[in-house]
Coordinates of C-alpha atoms and ligand atoms in Angstrom, one line a residue:
M1 CA 83.5 87.5 97.8
T2 CA 81.3 90.1 97.7
F3 CA 82.7 93.4 98.2
T4 CA 80.8 95.8 100.3
P5 CA 82.8 99.6 99.9
H6 CA 83.0 101.7 102.8
G7 CA 83.1 104.9 100.7
K8 CA 86.0 107.1 101.7
H9 CA 88.9 108.4 99.9
L10 CA 92.7 106.9 99.9
I11 CA 94.8 109.3 100.7
A12 CA 98.6 108.8 101.5
G13 CA 97.6 105.5 102.9
E14 CA 94.5 106.6 105.3
W15 CA 90.9 105.8 104.1
I16 CA 89.5 109.2 105.3
G17 CA 85.4 109.9 104.8
T18 CA 83.7 113.7 104.9
E19 CA 80.7 114.7 105.8
Q20 CA 78.7 114.9 102.6
T21 CA 77.9 111.7 100.7
F22 CA 76.8 111.1 97.2
T23 CA 75.1 107.6 96.3
S24 CA 76.2 105.3 93.4
A25 CA 73.4 104.5 90.5
P26 CA 74.2 101.2 89.6
A27 CA 72.5 99.3 86.7
N28 CA 71.5 97.0 89.1
G29 CA 72.4 95.5 93.0
P30 CA 72.9 97.5 95.8
V31 CA 73.5 100.9 96.1
H32 CA 76.1 102.4 98.3
V33 CA 77.2 105.9 100.2
F34 CA 80.2 107.7 99.1
S35 CA 81.9 110.5 100.6
V36 CA 82.3 113.8 98.3
G37 CA 85.6 115.0 97.3
T38 CA 86.8 118.0 98.4
A39 CA 89.8 120.7 97.7
D40 CA 91.6 120.1 101.2
L41 CA 91.6 116.5 100.2
V42 CA 93.1 116.9 97.1
D43 CA 95.7 119.1 98.4
Q44 CA 96.9 116.5 101.2
A45 CA 97.2 113.7 98.3
A46 CA 98.7 116.3 95.9
R47 CA 101.6 117.0 99.1
A48 CA 101.7 113.5 99.5
A49 CA 102.8 112.6 96.2
E50 CA 105.2 115.4 96.2
D51 CA 106.7 113.8 99.2
A52 CA 106.7 110.6 97.8
F53 CA 108.6 111.4 94.4
W54 CA 111.4 112.1 96.2
T55 CA 111.9 108.5 96.9
Y56 CA 109.7 106.6 93.8
G57 CA 111.1 109.0 91.4
Y58 CA 114.5 108.2 92.4
M59 CA 114.6 104.5 92.7
T60 CA 115.6 101.9 90.6
R61 CA 113.2 100.4 87.3
A62 CA 113.7 97.0 88.8
A63 CA 112.3 98.2 92.3
R64 CA 109.0 100.3 90.3
A65 CA 108.7 97.4 87.8
D66 CA 108.2 95.1 90.9
F67 CA 105.5 97.2 92.0
L68 CA 103.4 97.4 89.2
D69 CA 103.9 93.4 89.0
A70 CA 103.0 94.0 92.9
I71 CA 99.6 95.7 92.1
A72 CA 98.7 93.3 89.3
E73 CA 98.6 90.5 91.6
E74 CA 96.8 92.3 94.4
I75 CA 94.1 92.8 91.6
E76 CA 93.8 89.2 90.1
A77 CA 93.6 88.6 94.3
R78 CA 90.6 90.6 94.4
A79 CA 89.3 89.0 90.8
E80 CA 85.7 87.6 91.8
A81 CA 84.9 90.6 94.1
I82 CA 86.1 93.4 91.2
T83 CA 84.3 91.6 88.5
E84 CA 81.1 91.7 90.7
I85 CA 81.2 95.0 91.9
G86 CA 82.2 96.3 88.3
C87 CA 79.4 94.8 86.6
Q88 CA 76.6 96.2 88.9
E89 CA 77.6 99.8 88.5
T90 CA 78.4 99.6 85.1
G91 CA 75.6 97.3 83.9
L92 CA 78.9 95.7 81.5
P93 CA 78.0 91.8 80.9
E94 CA 80.6 89.6 83.2
V95 CA 82.9 88.9 80.2
R96 CA 83.8 92.2 79.7
L97 CA 84.9 93.0 83.0
N98 CA 86.9 89.9 83.4
G99 CA 88.4 90.7 79.7
E100 CA 88.8 94.3 81.0
R101 CA 90.9 93.0 84.1
G102 CA 93.2 91.1 82.3
R103 CA 93.9 93.9 80.0
T104 CA 94.4 95.8 83.0
T105 CA 96.7 93.2 84.5
G106 CA 98.6 92.8 81.4
Q107 CA 99.5 96.7 81.0
L108 CA 100.5 96.9 84.4
R109 CA 102.9 94.0 83.4
L110 CA 103.6 95.4 80.2
F111 CA 104.7 98.6 81.7
A112 CA 106.8 96.4 84.5
D113 CA 108.9 94.6 81.3
H114 CA 109.1 98.0 79.2
I115 CA 110.9 99.6 82.1
R116 CA 113.2 96.5 82.8
I117 CA 114.5 96.9 79.3
G118 CA 115.2 100.8 79.8
E119 CA 114.8 102.1 75.9
Y120 CA 111.8 103.9 77.4
L121 CA 115.0 106.7 79.4
D122 CA 116.1 107.4 75.1
R123 CA 119.4 107.9 76.6
R124 CA 122.0 109.6 74.5
Y125 CA 125.6 110.8 74.6
D126 CA 127.9 113.2 72.8
E127 CA 131.2 112.3 73.9
A128 CA 133.7 115.4 74.9
L129 CA 135.6 116.5 72.6
P130 CA 138.5 118.9 74.2
E131 CA 140.8 119.5 71.4
R132 CA 137.7 121.0 69.0
Q133 CA 138.3 123.7 67.7
P134 CA 137.5 126.6 67.5
L135 CA 135.5 125.3 70.7
P136 CA 135.9 122.1 72.5
R137 CA 132.8 120.2 73.0
P138 CA 131.6 119.0 76.7
D139 CA 130.9 115.8 77.6
L140 CA 126.8 115.6 76.7
R141 CA 124.3 112.8 78.1
A142 CA 120.5 112.8 78.2
M143 CA 117.6 111.2 79.1
Q144 CA 114.1 110.8 80.1
R145 CA 113.0 111.8 83.8
P146 CA 109.8 111.7 85.5
V147 CA 108.0 114.7 85.7
G148 CA 106.4 114.6 88.8
P149 CA 102.9 114.1 90.9
V150 CA 100.3 113.2 88.1
A151 CA 96.9 113.7 88.2
V152 CA 94.3 111.1 86.5
F153 CA 90.7 111.3 85.3
G154 CA 88.9 107.7 85.5
A155 CA 87.2 106.9 82.1
S156 CA 83.6 106.1 82.6
N157 CA 83.6 103.5 79.8
F158 CA 86.7 101.5 81.1
P159 CA 86.2 100.8 84.6
L160 CA 89.3 99.0 84.9
A161 CA 91.3 99.2 81.5
F162 CA 90.8 103.5 81.6
S163 CA 90.5 103.7 85.3
T164 CA 91.8 103.7 89.0
A165 CA 94.8 101.3 87.8
G166 CA 94.3 101.3 84.4
G167 CA 96.5 102.7 81.3
D168 CA 97.1 106.6 82.8
T169 CA 98.1 105.4 86.1
A170 CA 100.3 102.2 85.1
A171 CA 102.4 104.9 83.0
A172 CA 102.8 107.7 85.1
L173 CA 104.0 104.8 87.7
A174 CA 106.3 103.6 85.5
A175 CA 107.7 106.7 84.6
G176 CA 108.4 107.2 88.6
C177 CA 104.8 109.7 88.7
P178 CA 102.8 109.4 92.0
V179 CA 99.2 109.6 91.0
V180 CA 96.7 111.2 92.3
F181 CA 93.4 109.9 90.8
K182 CA 90.4 111.1 90.4
G183 CA 87.1 108.8 91.2
H184 CA 84.9 108.4 88.2
D185 CA 80.9 108.5 89.8
A186 CA 79.9 106.0 87.4
H187 CA 81.5 103.4 89.1
P188 CA 83.2 104.2 92.5
G189 CA 83.0 101.1 94.2
T190 CA 85.0 99.7 91.5
G191 CA 87.3 102.6 91.9
E192 CA 87.6 101.7 95.7
I193 CA 88.6 98.0 95.6
V194 CA 91.7 98.6 92.7
A195 CA 92.2 101.6 95.0
E196 CA 92.8 99.1 98.3
A197 CA 94.7 96.4 95.9
I198 CA 97.3 99.7 94.8
H199 CA 97.3 100.1 98.4
A200 CA 98.2 96.8 99.4
A201 CA 100.8 96.8 96.7
I202 CA 102.6 99.9 98.2
L203 CA 102.5 98.2 101.7
E204 CA 104.4 94.5 100.4
C205 CA 106.9 97.1 98.2
G206 CA 107.8 99.1 101.1
L207 CA 106.9 102.4 99.0
P208 CA 105.7 105.8 100.3
A209 CA 102.1 105.5 101.0
G210 CA 101.7 108.9 98.7
V211 CA 102.7 107.2 95.6
F212 CA 99.2 107.0 94.9
S213 CA 95.8 108.0 96.4
L214 CA 92.2 108.3 95.4
V215 CA 89.8 111.4 95.3
Q216 CA 86.2 110.4 95.2
G217 CA 84.4 112.7 93.2
G218 CA 80.6 113.8 93.9
T219 CA 81.4 117.6 92.9
I220 CA 82.8 119.3 89.8
D221 CA 85.2 121.2 92.2
V222 CA 87.6 118.1 92.7
G223 CA 88.5 117.6 89.5
Q224 CA 89.3 121.6 89.0
A225 CA 90.9 121.9 92.4
L226 CA 93.3 119.0 91.0
V227 CA 94.3 120.4 87.8
Q228 CA 95.0 123.6 89.3
H229 CA 97.3 122.3 92.1
S230 CA 100.7 123.8 91.7
L231 CA 102.2 120.0 92.7
I232 CA 100.4 118.2 89.3
K233 CA 102.8 118.5 87.0
A234 CA 100.9 116.9 84.7
V235 CA 97.3 115.5 83.8
G236 CA 95.8 112.1 82.2
F237 CA 92.0 112.5 80.8
T238 CA 89.8 110.2 78.8
G239 CA 85.7 111.3 78.9
S240 CA 84.0 114.3 77.2
L241 CA 85.3 117.1 74.9
S242 CA 83.4 119.7 76.9
G243 CA 84.6 118.3 80.2
G244 CA 88.4 117.6 78.7
R245 CA 88.4 120.8 77.1
A246 CA 87.4 122.7 80.7
L247 CA 89.7 121.2 82.6
F248 CA 92.2 121.9 79.7
D249 CA 91.9 125.6 79.7
L250 CA 92.1 125.8 83.7
C251 CA 95.9 123.9 82.9
A252 CA 96.7 126.5 80.1
H253 CA 95.7 129.3 82.8
R254 CA 97.8 127.7 85.4
D255 CA 100.9 130.3 86.9
E256 CA 102.6 127.6 85.7
P257 CA 100.7 125.8 82.9
I258 CA 101.4 122.1 82.4
P259 CA 100.4 119.3 80.1
F260 CA 97.1 118.0 79.9
F261 CA 96.7 114.4 78.2
G262 CA 93.3 114.4 77.1
E263 CA 91.9 111.6 75.0
L264 CA 88.2 112.6 73.7
G265 CA 85.6 112.6 71.2
S266 CA 85.8 110.9 68.0
V267 CA 83.8 109.4 65.3
N268 CA 86.0 107.5 63.6
P269 CA 85.4 107.6 59.8
M270 CA 85.4 104.5 57.6
F271 CA 85.7 104.9 53.9
M272 CA 84.0 101.8 52.0
L273 CA 86.2 101.8 48.5
P274 CA 84.2 100.6 45.3
E275 CA 85.4 97.1 44.6
A276 CA 85.5 96.1 48.3
L277 CA 81.8 97.1 48.5
A278 CA 81.2 95.0 45.2
N279 CA 83.1 91.9 46.5
R280 CA 81.9 92.1 50.1
G281 CA 79.0 94.5 50.8
T282 CA 76.7 92.3 52.9
E283 CA 80.1 90.8 54.9
L284 CA 81.0 94.8 55.6
G285 CA 77.5 96.2 56.2
Q286 CA 77.3 93.0 58.8
G287 CA 80.6 93.5 60.4
W288 CA 80.2 97.1 60.7
A289 CA 76.9 96.9 62.9
G290 CA 78.7 94.3 65.0
S291 CA 81.4 96.7 66.1
L292 CA 79.1 99.7 66.4
T293 CA 77.0 97.8 69.0
M294 CA 79.4 96.4 70.8
G295 CA 79.7 98.0 74.2
A296 CA 76.4 99.5 73.3
G297 CA 78.8 101.7 71.0
Q298 CA 80.4 103.0 74.1
F299 CA 83.7 103.0 72.9
C300 CA 86.0 106.0 72.0
T301 CA 87.2 104.2 68.5
N302 CA 83.4 103.5 68.1
P303 CA 82.9 103.7 63.9
G304 CA 80.4 106.1 63.5
I305 CA 80.2 106.9 59.7
A306 CA 80.9 105.2 56.6
V307 CA 81.4 107.1 53.4
V308 CA 80.3 104.8 50.6
I309 CA 80.0 106.2 46.6
A310 CA 76.0 105.8 45.5
G311 CA 75.3 103.1 43.4
A312 CA 73.5 99.3 43.8
E313 CA 76.7 98.2 45.9
A314 CA 76.7 101.0 48.2
D315 CA 72.7 100.4 48.9
A316 CA 73.6 96.7 49.2
F317 CA 76.2 97.6 51.9
V318 CA 73.6 99.9 53.5
E319 CA 70.9 97.3 53.4
A320 CA 72.6 94.8 55.1
T321 CA 73.8 97.0 58.0
R322 CA 70.2 98.1 58.8
A323 CA 69.5 94.7 59.1
A324 CA 72.0 93.5 60.9
L325 CA 71.5 96.5 63.3
S326 CA 67.4 96.0 63.7
E327 CA 67.9 92.4 65.0
S328 CA 70.5 93.8 67.9
G329 CA 68.3 94.1 71.0
A330 CA 68.7 97.0 73.7
Q331 CA 71.7 97.5 75.6
V332 CA 71.9 98.6 79.5
M333 CA 74.3 102.1 78.9
L334 CA 77.0 103.0 81.7
T335 CA 74.9 105.7 83.3
E336 CA 71.4 107.2 82.9
G337 CA 73.4 110.8 82.0
I338 CA 75.2 108.9 79.0
A339 CA 72.1 107.6 77.8
A340 CA 70.0 110.5 77.9
A341 CA 72.9 112.1 75.8
Y342 CA 72.9 109.6 73.3
A343 CA 69.3 109.9 72.8
N344 CA 69.3 113.9 72.3
G345 CA 72.3 113.1 70.4
A346 CA 70.4 111.3 67.9
S347 CA 66.8 113.3 68.3
R348 CA 69.6 116.6 66.9
V349 CA 71.0 114.0 64.5
G350 CA 67.9 112.7 63.2
Q351 CA 66.4 116.9 62.9
Q352 CA 69.2 118.0 60.7
T353 CA 69.2 119.0 56.9
G354 CA 68.9 116.2 54.3
V355 CA 69.2 113.4 57.4
Q356 CA 67.5 110.2 56.4
D357 CA 66.4 107.9 59.2
L358 CA 67.2 104.0 57.9
L359 CA 66.6 103.1 61.5
T360 CA 65.3 104.6 64.7
S361 CA 65.0 103.3 68.2
M362 CA 62.9 104.0 71.0
C363 CA 65.2 104.0 73.8
D364 CA 63.8 103.5 77.4
R365 CA 65.6 104.9 80.6
R366 CA 69.4 103.8 80.3
E367 CA 69.4 101.4 77.8
A368 CA 70.3 102.0 74.1
K369 CA 69.2 100.5 70.7
P370 CA 71.4 101.5 67.5
F371 CA 70.1 104.4 64.9
L372 CA 71.3 104.3 61.2
F373 CA 71.1 107.6 59.1
R374 CA 71.9 108.4 55.5
V375 CA 73.2 112.0 54.3
T376 CA 74.5 113.3 51.4
A377 CA 78.1 114.3 51.0
R378 CA 76.8 117.9 50.2
D379 CA 74.5 118.1 53.2
W380 CA 77.3 116.3 55.4
I381 CA 79.9 119.0 54.7
D382 CA 77.8 122.0 55.4
N383 CA 77.0 121.0 58.6
H384 CA 79.2 120.6 61.5
V385 CA 76.5 118.8 63.9
L386 CA 76.7 115.9 61.8
A387 CA 80.6 115.2 62.2
E388 CA 80.1 115.3 66.0
E389 CA 80.6 112.0 68.4
V390 CA 77.1 110.6 69.5
F391 CA 78.7 108.4 72.0
G392 CA 76.4 104.9 71.6
P393 CA 75.7 102.6 68.7
L394 CA 74.6 105.5 66.3
G395 CA 76.0 105.0 62.7
M396 CA 75.9 107.6 59.8
V397 CA 76.3 106.2 56.1
V398 CA 77.3 109.7 54.1
V399 CA 77.1 109.1 50.4
V400 CA 79.3 110.7 47.8
Q401 CA 79.2 110.9 44.2
D402 CA 82.9 110.0 43.0
A403 CA 86.3 109.5 44.2
D404 CA 87.2 113.5 44.2
E405 CA 83.5 113.4 46.3
M406 CA 85.1 111.2 48.7
L407 CA 88.5 112.7 49.1
S408 CA 86.6 116.4 49.8
V409 CA 84.7 114.4 52.6
A410 CA 88.2 113.2 54.4
R411 CA 89.7 116.3 54.2
S412 CA 86.6 118.1 55.9
F413 CA 87.2 115.3 58.9
T414 CA 89.0 116.8 62.3
G415 CA 91.0 114.8 64.4
Q416 CA 90.5 111.4 64.9
L417 CA 91.5 108.4 66.9
T418 CA 91.4 106.5 63.8
A419 CA 90.4 106.3 60.1
T420 CA 89.8 102.9 58.1
L421 CA 89.9 102.5 54.7
H422 CA 88.2 99.2 53.5
L423 CA 89.9 98.1 50.0
D424 CA 90.3 95.5 47.5
D425 CA 93.1 95.4 45.0
A426 CA 91.7 97.2 42.5
D427 CA 90.9 99.9 45.1
A428 CA 94.6 100.7 45.3
A429 CA 94.6 103.8 43.3
L430 CA 91.8 105.7 45.7
G431 CA 93.4 104.4 48.1
R432 CA 96.8 105.8 47.5
R433 CA 94.8 109.4 47.2
L434 CA 92.9 108.8 50.7
M435 CA 96.4 107.9 52.3
P436 CA 98.1 111.2 53.2
V437 CA 95.1 112.5 53.9
L438 CA 93.9 110.1 56.5
E439 CA 97.2 110.3 58.3
R440 CA 97.0 114.0 59.0
K441 CA 93.5 113.5 60.1
A442 CA 94.1 110.5 62.7
G443 CA 96.2 108.7 65.1
R444 CA 95.9 105.2 63.9
V445 CA 95.2 104.8 59.8
L446 CA 94.4 101.2 59.4
A447 CA 92.7 98.8 56.5
N448 CA 90.4 95.9 56.4
G449 CA 88.9 95.9 59.8
F450 CA 87.1 98.2 62.5
P451 CA 88.7 100.1 64.9
T452 CA 86.8 98.8 68.2
G453 CA 89.4 96.7 70.1
V454 CA 92.7 98.8 70.8
E455 CA 95.5 96.5 71.1
V456 CA 98.2 97.3 74.2
S457 CA 101.4 97.0 72.7
D458 CA 104.4 99.0 71.7
S459 CA 103.4 100.1 68.2
M460 CA 99.5 101.2 69.4
V461 CA 98.6 105.0 68.7
H462 CA 95.8 106.0 70.8
G463 CA 95.4 109.7 70.5
G464 CA 95.3 112.2 67.0
P465 CA 95.0 115.8 66.1
Y466 CA 92.2 118.0 67.8
P467 CA 89.4 116.9 69.2
A468 CA 90.6 113.2 69.3
S469 CA 93.0 114.7 71.7
T470 CA 94.9 117.7 73.0
N471 CA 98.0 116.6 72.7
F472 CA 98.6 115.0 69.1
G473 CA 102.5 114.0 70.0
A474 CA 101.3 111.7 72.6
T475 CA 99.1 108.3 72.8
S476 CA 97.0 107.1 75.8
V477 CA 97.6 103.4 75.1
G478 CA 100.4 101.5 74.5
T479 CA 103.8 101.8 76.0
L480 CA 104.7 104.8 74.2
S481 CA 101.9 106.5 76.6
I482 CA 105.0 106.5 79.0
R483 CA 106.6 109.5 77.4
R484 CA 103.5 111.7 78.3
F485 CA 104.9 111.9 81.9
L486 CA 108.7 112.2 81.0
R487 CA 110.4 114.9 80.2
P488 CA 114.5 115.2 78.6
V489 CA 117.1 116.3 81.0
C490 CA 120.6 117.2 79.7
Y491 CA 123.2 116.7 81.8
Q492 CA 126.6 118.1 80.8
N493 CA 130.1 117.2 82.5
I494 CA 128.2 116.1 85.6
P495 CA 131.1 114.3 87.0
A496 CA 130.1 110.0 87.1
A497 CA 130.0 110.0 90.8
L498 CA 127.0 112.1 90.5
L499 CA 124.9 110.8 87.4
P500 CA 122.2 108.6 87.7
A501 CA 123.0 105.2 87.6
D502 CA 121.2 104.9 84.5
L503 CA 123.1 107.8 82.9
A504 CA 126.9 106.4 84.0
R505 CA 128.8 104.1 81.3
A506 CA 130.4 100.9 82.6
E507 CA 133.8 101.7 82.5
E508 CA 132.6 104.6 85.2
R509 CA 130.3 102.6 87.4
P510 CA 131.3 99.2 87.7
G511 CA 128.5 96.6 87.5
L512 CA 126.6 98.3 85.1
H513 CA 125.2 97.7 81.5
D514 CA 126.4 100.1 79.0
Y515 CA 124.1 101.8 76.7
Ligands
NAP601 P1 83.1 113.5 81.4 O1 81.5 114.2 82.0 O2 83.8 114.3 80.3 O3 84.2 113.2 83.1 C1 85.1 112.8 82.8 C2 85.7 113.1 84.3 O4 85.9 114.5 83.9 C3 84.9 112.9 85.5 O5 86.0 112.4 86.7 C4 84.5 114.0 85.7 O6 84.0 114.5 87.2 C5 85.4 115.0 84.9 N1 85.0 116.0 84.9 C6 84.3 116.3 83.5 N2 84.0 117.8 83.4 C7 84.7 118.5 84.5 C8 85.1 119.6 84.7 N3 84.2 121.1 84.2 N4 85.2 120.3 85.8 C9 86.0 119.2 86.8 N5 85.8 117.8 86.4 C10 85.5 117.5 85.1 O7 83.1 112.0 80.9 P2 81.8 110.9 81.4 O8 81.4 111.1 82.5 O9 82.8 109.9 81.0 O10 80.9 110.2 79.9 C11 80.4 111.5 79.5 C12 80.3 112.1 77.7 O11 81.7 111.7 77.6 C13 79.8 110.8 77.1 O12 78.5 110.6 76.7 C14 80.9 110.4 76.3 O13 80.3 111.5 75.0 C15 82.1 110.7 76.6 N6 83.1 110.1 75.9 C16 83.7 110.3 75.5 C17 84.8 108.8 75.8 C18 86.0 109.0 74.6 O14 86.9 108.0 75.0 N7 86.0 109.4 73.9 C19 85.0 108.2 76.8 C20 84.1 108.4 77.7 C21 83.0 109.1 77.8 P3 82.4 114.6 87.9 O15 81.7 113.5 87.3 O16 82.6 114.5 89.1 O17 82.4 115.7 87.4

């Protein structure tokens, strides 16, 4: 079942075109024409989202959960067509698109179950103490409520799981927030067919049409108009540090500033401790090469830096990495722009003082091959360019002289999504010294594994101090990510008849569960 996009925007249930168009730039397959987004379409979508909020934000959790399940089913009903156009637009292999579709529907169902259980409401109750001296205490209850319409920017590197019906959209819809989604120009057709699935679920569940709108891009104005729209109350974003920072600043400068949850860049350092390197350096080098080249290195958790203590074990690890990387072939990147940024980034790194080329590659148009560089800790610490993310399969080995210098390198990192320790039992003392530092730097600290492959679960944290994210209190993966689109409200002395059903106690509302 081949899908041919019509190239329109989905605004409150209507497919709308505009005169100005842009064309997709698929890695293979047919080019399609898409209507360019406008500030007027953003306005229509935001107004419809606000209208929808008065229904959607106040309906039962069970009804919202059924809607999330319905979206998952509608996506599955279009499985083949989604994979076909997704592969064409992104150049990613079929197995990846199929896997990502499973992750996307899994996330939707996970959030459905999560809101059915209801613990995310974080309900609190301070019983009234009318006789308390010197002052009585009123009846106080609190719980989390949805913030209102939310803007979501999809990621280029996850055309399904972090895009139209991806994690941010699922979390916002689960919270009770209508979504205005900004399509990504790297996969507009994939965005359209997934929007079609969401639209079908809206009709099936009898929801207001403004619960979800898709505005395609084609111009920078769309994203700017979206984050500045007065009816938008929060933004979920995955992408570049420069784009994310620009949009974050726009949010902060609004008359009513709103939270911008940007998941931005990260180099995801790994600390290779001596005993682990001595015992299994070759295996670790091969493992690093595999993680670094997975998906052409286009993962925000790609481990770009390995820190090693100088010596024969470190040399063997580096050689194993180099050998494994040199065997991996060219891979197609998501867009020509990302491929060009990768080639420029590799060239910039290679020109820095003290940087030694271990493996350099010639990349053709929209292709990535791995690079491997080596630098001493002294040259690395003094040069911020070397700590910047180069999106793609580029590895950097930072060589330290001893454990103290490894700690200095660890302290010099900016915020990261992940930090990894590779250690064996005899490395425990150094591991204990590193842990408090890594915990301050990263949203997720892991041992003896590679950070790519982010589990979608209750305990996952995919975020971290800036620039890994613009909000260190949040995660963009896992059930905790719903908190981004909620705010606590306290209800003081509110009569039971007026309380939200979720907050009334059993004796006040017969038939409801107590909490
Ligand atoms: P991007 O350039 O940041 O774009 C992401 C989204 O934000 C797009 O929809 C884009 O719209 C919009 N946007 C960006 N800057 C904007 C601005 N100043 N005003 C309004 N809208 C703006 O990211 P990308 O295209 O996905 O990839 C480019 C680079 O981002 C990569 O090379 C990589 O370095 C990085 N990246 C990082 C991650 C990560 O997880 N850390 C993930 C993906 C990409 P338009 O395209 O319409 O302008």
